[in-house]
PDB file of C-alpha atoms in Angstrom:
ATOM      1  CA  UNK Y 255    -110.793 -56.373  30.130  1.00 59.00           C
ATOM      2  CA  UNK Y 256    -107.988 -54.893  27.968  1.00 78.00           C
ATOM      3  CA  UNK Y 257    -109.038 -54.204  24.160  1.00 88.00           C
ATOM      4  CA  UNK Y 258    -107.817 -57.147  21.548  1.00 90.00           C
ATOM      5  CA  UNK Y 259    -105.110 -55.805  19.281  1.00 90.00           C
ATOM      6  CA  UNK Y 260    -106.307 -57.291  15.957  1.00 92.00           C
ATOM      7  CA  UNK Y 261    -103.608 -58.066  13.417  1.00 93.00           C
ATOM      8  CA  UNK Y 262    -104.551 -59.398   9.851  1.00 91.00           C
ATOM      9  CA  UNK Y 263    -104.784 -63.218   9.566  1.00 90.00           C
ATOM     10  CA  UNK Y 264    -103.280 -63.553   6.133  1.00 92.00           C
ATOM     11  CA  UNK Y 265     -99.954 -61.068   7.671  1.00 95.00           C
ATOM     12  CA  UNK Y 266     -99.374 -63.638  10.577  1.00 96.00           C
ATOM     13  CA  UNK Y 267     -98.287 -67.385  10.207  1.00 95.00           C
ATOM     14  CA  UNK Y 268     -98.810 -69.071  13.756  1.00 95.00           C
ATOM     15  CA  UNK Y 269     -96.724 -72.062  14.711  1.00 95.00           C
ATOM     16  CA  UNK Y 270     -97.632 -75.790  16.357  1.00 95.00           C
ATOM     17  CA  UNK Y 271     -96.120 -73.716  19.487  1.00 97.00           C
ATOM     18  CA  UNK Y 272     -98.135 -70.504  19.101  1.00 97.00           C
ATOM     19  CA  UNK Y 273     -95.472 -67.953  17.683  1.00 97.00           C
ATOM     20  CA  UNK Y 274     -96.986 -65.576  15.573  1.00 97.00           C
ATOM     21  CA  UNK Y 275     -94.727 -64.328  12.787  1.00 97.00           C
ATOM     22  CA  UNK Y 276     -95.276 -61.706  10.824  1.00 98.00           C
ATOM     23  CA  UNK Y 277     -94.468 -62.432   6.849  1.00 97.00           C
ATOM     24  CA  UNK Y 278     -92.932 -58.564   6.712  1.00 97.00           C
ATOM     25  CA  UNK Y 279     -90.888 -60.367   9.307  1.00 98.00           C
ATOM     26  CA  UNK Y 280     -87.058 -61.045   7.833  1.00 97.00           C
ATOM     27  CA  UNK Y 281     -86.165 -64.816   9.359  1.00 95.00           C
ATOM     28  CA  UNK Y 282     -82.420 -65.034   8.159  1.00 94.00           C
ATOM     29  CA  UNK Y 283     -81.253 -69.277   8.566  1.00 92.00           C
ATOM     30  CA  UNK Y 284     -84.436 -70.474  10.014  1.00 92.00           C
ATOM     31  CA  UNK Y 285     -82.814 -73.336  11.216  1.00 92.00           C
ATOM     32  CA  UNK Y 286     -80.656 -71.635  13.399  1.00 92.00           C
ATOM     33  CA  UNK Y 287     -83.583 -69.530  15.512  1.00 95.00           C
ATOM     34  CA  UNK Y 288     -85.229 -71.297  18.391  1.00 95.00           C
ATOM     35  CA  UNK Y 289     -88.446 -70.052  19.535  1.00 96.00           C
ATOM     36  CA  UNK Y 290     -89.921 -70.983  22.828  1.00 95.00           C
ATOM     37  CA  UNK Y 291     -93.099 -70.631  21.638  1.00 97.00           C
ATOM     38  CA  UNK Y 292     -96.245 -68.262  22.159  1.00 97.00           C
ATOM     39  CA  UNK Y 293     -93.540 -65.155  20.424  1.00 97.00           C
ATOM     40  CA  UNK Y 294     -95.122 -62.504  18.972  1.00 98.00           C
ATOM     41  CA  UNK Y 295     -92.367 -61.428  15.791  1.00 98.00           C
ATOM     42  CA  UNK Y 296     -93.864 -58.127  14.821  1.00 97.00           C
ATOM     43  CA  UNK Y 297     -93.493 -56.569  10.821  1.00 97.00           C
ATOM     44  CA  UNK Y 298     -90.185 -55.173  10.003  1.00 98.00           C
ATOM     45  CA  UNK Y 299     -88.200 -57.173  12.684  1.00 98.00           C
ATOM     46  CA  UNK Y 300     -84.990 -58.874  11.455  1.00 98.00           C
ATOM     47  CA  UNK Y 301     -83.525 -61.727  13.136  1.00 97.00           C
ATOM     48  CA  UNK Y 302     -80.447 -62.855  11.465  1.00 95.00           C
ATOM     49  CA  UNK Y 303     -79.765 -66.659  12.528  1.00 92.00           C
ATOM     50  CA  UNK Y 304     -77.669 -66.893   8.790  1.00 90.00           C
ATOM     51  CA  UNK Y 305     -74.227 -65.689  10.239  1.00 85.00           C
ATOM     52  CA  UNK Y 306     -71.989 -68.379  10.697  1.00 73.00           C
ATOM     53  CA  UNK Y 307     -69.037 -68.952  12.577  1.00 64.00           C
ATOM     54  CA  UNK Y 308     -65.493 -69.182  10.618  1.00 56.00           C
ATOM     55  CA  UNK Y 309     -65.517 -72.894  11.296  1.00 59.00           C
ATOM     56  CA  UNK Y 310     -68.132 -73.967   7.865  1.00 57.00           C
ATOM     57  CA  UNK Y 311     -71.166 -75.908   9.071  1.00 57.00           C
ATOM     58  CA  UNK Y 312     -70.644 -74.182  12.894  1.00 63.00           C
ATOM     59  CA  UNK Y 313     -74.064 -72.088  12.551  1.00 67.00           C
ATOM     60  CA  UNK Y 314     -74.908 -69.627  15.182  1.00 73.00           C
ATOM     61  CA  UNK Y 315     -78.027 -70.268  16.886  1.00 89.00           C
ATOM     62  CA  UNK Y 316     -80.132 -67.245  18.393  1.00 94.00           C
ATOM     63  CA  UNK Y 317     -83.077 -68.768  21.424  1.00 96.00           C
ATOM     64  CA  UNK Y 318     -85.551 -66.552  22.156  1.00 97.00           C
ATOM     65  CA  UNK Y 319     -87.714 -68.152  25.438  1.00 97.00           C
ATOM     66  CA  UNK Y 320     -91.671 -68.299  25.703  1.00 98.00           C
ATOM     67  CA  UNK Y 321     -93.656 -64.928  25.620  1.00 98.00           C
ATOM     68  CA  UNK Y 322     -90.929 -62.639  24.052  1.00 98.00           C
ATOM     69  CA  UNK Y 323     -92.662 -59.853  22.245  1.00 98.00           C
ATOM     70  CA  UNK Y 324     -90.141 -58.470  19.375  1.00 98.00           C
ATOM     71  CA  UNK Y 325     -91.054 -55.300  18.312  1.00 97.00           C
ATOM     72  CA  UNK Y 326     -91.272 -53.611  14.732  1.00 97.00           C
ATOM     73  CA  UNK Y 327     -88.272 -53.047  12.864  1.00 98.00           C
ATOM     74  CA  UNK Y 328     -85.877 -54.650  15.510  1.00 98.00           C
ATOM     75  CA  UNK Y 329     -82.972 -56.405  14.122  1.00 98.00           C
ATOM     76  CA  UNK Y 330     -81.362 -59.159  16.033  1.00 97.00           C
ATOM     77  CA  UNK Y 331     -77.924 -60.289  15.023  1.00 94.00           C
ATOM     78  CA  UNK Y 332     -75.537 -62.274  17.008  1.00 94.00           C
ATOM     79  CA  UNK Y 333     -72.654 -60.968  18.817  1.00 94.00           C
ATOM     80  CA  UNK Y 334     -69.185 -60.682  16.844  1.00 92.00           C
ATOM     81  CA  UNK Y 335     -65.487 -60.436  17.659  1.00 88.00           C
ATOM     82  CA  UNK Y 336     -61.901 -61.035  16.245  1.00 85.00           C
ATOM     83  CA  UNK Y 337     -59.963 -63.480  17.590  1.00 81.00           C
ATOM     84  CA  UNK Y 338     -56.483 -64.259  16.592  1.00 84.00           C
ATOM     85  CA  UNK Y 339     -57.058 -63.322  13.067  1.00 84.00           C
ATOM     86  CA  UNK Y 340     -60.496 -65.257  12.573  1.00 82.00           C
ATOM     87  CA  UNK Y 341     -63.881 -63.567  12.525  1.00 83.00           C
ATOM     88  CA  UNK Y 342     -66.524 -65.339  14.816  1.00 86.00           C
ATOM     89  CA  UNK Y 343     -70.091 -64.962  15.313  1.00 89.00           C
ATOM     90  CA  UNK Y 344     -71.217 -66.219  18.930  1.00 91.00           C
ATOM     91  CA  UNK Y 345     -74.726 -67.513  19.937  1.00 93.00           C
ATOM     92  CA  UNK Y 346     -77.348 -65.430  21.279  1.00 96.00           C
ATOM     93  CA  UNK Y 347     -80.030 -66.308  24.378  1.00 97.00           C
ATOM     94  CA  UNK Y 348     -83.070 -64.522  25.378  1.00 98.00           C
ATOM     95  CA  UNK Y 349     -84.750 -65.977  28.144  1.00 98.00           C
ATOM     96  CA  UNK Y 350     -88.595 -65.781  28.705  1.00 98.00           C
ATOM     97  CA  UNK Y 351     -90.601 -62.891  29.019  1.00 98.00           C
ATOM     98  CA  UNK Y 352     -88.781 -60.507  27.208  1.00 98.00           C
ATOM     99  CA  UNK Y 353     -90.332 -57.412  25.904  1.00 98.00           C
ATOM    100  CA  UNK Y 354     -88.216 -55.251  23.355  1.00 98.00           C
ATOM    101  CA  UNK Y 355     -89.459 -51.992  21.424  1.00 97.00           C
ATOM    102  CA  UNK Y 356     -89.905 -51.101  18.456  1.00 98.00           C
ATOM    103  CA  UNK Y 357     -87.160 -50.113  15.977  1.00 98.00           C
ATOM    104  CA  UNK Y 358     -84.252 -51.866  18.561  1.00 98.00           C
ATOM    105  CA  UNK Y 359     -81.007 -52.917  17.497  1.00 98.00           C
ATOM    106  CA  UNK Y 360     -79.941 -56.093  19.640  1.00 98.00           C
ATOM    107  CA  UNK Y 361     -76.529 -57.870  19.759  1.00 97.00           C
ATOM    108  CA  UNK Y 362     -76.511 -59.122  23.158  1.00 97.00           C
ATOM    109  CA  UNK Y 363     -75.025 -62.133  24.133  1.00 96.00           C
ATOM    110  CA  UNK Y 364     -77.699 -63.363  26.987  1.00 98.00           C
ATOM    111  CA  UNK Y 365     -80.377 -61.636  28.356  1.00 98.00           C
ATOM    112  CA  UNK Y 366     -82.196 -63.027  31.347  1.00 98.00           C
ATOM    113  CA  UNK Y 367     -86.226 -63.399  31.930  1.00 98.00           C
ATOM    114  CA  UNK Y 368     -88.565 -60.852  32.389  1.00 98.00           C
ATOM    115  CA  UNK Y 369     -86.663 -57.782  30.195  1.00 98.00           C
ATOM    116  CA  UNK Y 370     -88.038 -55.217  29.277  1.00 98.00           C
ATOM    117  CA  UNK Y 371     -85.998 -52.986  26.312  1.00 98.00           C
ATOM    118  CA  UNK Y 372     -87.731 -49.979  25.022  1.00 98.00           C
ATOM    119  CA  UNK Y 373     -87.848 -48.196  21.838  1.00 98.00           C
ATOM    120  CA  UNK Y 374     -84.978 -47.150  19.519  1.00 98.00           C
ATOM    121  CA  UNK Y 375     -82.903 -48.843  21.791  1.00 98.00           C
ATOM    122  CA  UNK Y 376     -79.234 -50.020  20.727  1.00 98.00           C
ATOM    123  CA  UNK Y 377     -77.766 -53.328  22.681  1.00 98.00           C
ATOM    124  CA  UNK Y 378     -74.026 -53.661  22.283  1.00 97.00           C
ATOM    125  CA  UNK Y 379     -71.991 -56.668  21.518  1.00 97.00           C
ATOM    126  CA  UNK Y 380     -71.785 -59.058  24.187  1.00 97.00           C
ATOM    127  CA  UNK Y 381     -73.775 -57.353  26.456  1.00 98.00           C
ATOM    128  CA  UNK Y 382     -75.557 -59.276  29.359  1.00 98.00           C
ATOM    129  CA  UNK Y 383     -78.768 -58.273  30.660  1.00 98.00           C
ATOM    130  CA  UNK Y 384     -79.931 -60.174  33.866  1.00 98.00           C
ATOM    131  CA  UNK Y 385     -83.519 -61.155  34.885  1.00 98.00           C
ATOM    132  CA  UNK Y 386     -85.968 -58.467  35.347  1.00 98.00           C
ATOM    133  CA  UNK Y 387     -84.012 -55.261  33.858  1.00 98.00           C
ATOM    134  CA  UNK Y 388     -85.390 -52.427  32.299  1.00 98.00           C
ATOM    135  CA  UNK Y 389     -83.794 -50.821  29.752  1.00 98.00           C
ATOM    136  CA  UNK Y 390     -85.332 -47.133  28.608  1.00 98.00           C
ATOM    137  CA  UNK Y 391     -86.556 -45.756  25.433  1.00 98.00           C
ATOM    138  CA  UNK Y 392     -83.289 -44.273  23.361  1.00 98.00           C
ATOM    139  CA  UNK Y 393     -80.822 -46.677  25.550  1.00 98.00           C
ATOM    140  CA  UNK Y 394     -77.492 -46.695  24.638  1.00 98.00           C
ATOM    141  CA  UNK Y 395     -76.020 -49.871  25.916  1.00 98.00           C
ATOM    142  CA  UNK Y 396     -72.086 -50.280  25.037  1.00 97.00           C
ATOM    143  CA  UNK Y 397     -70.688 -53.435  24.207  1.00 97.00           C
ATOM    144  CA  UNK Y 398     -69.857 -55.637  27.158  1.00 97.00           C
ATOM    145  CA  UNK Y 399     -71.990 -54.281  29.676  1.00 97.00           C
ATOM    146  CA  UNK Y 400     -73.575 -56.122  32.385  1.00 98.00           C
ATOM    147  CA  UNK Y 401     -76.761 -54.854  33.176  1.00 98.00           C
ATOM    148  CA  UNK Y 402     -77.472 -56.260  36.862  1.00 98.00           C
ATOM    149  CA  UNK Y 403     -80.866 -57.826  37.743  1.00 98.00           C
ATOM    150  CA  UNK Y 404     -83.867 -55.633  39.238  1.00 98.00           C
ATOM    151  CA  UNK Y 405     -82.276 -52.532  37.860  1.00 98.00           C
ATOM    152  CA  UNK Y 406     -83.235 -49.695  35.154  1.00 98.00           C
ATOM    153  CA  UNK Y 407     -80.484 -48.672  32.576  1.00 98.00           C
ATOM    154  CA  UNK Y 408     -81.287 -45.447  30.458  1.00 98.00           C
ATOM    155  CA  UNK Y 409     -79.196 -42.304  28.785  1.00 97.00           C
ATOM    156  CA  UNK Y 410     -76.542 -42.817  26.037  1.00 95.00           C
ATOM    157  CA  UNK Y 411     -74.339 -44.381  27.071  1.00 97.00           C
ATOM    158  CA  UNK Y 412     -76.761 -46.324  29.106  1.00 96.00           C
ATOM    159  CA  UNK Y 413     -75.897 -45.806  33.294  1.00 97.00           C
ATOM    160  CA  UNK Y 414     -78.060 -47.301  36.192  1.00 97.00           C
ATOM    161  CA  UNK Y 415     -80.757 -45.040  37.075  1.00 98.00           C
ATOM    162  CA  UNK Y 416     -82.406 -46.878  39.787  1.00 98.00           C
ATOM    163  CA  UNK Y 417     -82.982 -49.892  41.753  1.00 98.00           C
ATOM    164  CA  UNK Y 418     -86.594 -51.949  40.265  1.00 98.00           C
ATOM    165  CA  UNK Y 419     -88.779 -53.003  42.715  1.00 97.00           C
ATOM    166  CA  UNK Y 420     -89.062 -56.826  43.240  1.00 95.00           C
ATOM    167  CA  UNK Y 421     -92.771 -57.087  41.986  1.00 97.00           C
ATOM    168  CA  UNK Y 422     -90.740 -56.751  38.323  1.00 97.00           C
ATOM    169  CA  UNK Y 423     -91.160 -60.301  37.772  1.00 97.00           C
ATOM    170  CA  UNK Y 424     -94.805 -60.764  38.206  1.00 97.00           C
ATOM    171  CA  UNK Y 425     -95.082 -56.952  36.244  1.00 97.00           C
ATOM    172  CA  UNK Y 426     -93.415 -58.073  33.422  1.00 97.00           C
ATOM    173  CA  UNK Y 427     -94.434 -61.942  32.827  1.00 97.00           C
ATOM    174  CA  UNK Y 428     -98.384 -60.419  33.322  1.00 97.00           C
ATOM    175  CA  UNK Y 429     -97.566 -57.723  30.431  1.00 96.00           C
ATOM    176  CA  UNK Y 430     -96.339 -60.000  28.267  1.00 97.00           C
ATOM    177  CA  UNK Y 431     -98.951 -62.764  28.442  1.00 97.00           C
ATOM    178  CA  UNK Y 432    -101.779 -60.121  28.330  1.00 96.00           C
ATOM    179  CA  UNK Y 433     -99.936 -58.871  24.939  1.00 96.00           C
ATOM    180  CA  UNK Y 434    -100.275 -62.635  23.283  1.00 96.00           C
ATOM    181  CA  UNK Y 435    -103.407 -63.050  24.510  1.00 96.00           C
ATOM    182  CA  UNK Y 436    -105.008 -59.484  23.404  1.00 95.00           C
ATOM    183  CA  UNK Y 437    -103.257 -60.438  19.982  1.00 95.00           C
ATOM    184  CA  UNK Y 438    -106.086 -61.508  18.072  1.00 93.00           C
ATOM    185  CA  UNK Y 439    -106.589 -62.719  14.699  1.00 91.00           C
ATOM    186  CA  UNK Y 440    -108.971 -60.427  12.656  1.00 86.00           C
ATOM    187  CA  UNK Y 441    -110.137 -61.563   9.286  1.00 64.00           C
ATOM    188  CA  UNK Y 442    -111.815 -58.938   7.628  1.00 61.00           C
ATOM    189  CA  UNK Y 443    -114.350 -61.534   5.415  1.00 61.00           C
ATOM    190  CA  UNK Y 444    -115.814 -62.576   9.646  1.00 57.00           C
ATOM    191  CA  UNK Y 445    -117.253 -59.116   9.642  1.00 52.00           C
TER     192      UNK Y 445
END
């Protein structure tokens, strides 16, 4: 059995759903940020869900799916673009699964279950990732990529490396629930 990974009760709020959000967590228009539930928002993340379309009142809504595991200091902003003279946010949807490192900068406009993105990792605009990719440490993705499924992306600018074997799913969804459930309240007055 894997060791806990003990994070301090009073750091972590824990939703009716299980999400566990760190308060040195930035959560930018609440409203607009769906969790699946049983997400694990680490300290120093930003997720900005307060960017709005031109359109008042048209918020842009970023879903994240069940199990995603956002690492420290990531920021995750919705996609932009200019069209015909107006400046538009667009939504943003993470499926289950999804793993992504520590100090990552994410503007993707869909990535698919069972991701993995590794550290200091930069996501371009509009980019798609499909199920079960891997993105490496120090990724460069440009904006507008498609990142097919089963396959590993690293370098700057991000190329395919390599074909992933199909085993990915099962690798990935096990890693992530193992992470939630090793993540353990620890109250230092129990000891």
């Amino acid at each position: 059995m894997e060791q806990p990974i003990y994070y301090s009760k009073a750091e972590y709020i824990e939703t009716d759903t299980g999400n566990k959000v760190s308060r040195r967590a930035t959560i930018a228009g609440p409203q607009n940020i769906i969790l699946g539930g049983k997400t694990v928002i680490s300290s120093g993340a930003i997720i900005r869900g307060d960017l709005r379309r031109t359109n008042p009142g048209h918020a842009v809504v970023i879903s994240l799916g069940r199990y995603c595991l956002v690492g420290e200091n990531c920021v995750m902003r919705p996609p932009y673009k200019t069209y015909r003279g107006n400046f538009n946010y667009y939504p943003m949807k993470i499926g289950d699964h999804v793993h992504i490192g520590a100090n990552t900068v994410v503007e993707a406009a869909i990535i698919g279950n069972h991701v993995e993105i590794g550290k200091n990792c930069v996501i371009g605009k509009f980019t798609t990732i499909k199920d079960c990719a891997k993105i490496a440490d120090n990724t460069i993705v440009p904006p507008n990529t498609v990142i097919p499924a089963l396959s590993l992306f690293a370098g700057s600018p991000g190329r395919f490396m390599e074909d992933l074997p199909e085993s990915t799913q099962e690798i990935v969804e096990a890693h992530t629930k193992t992470y939630y459930t090793r993540f353990q309240p620890f109250d230092p007055r129990e000891r």
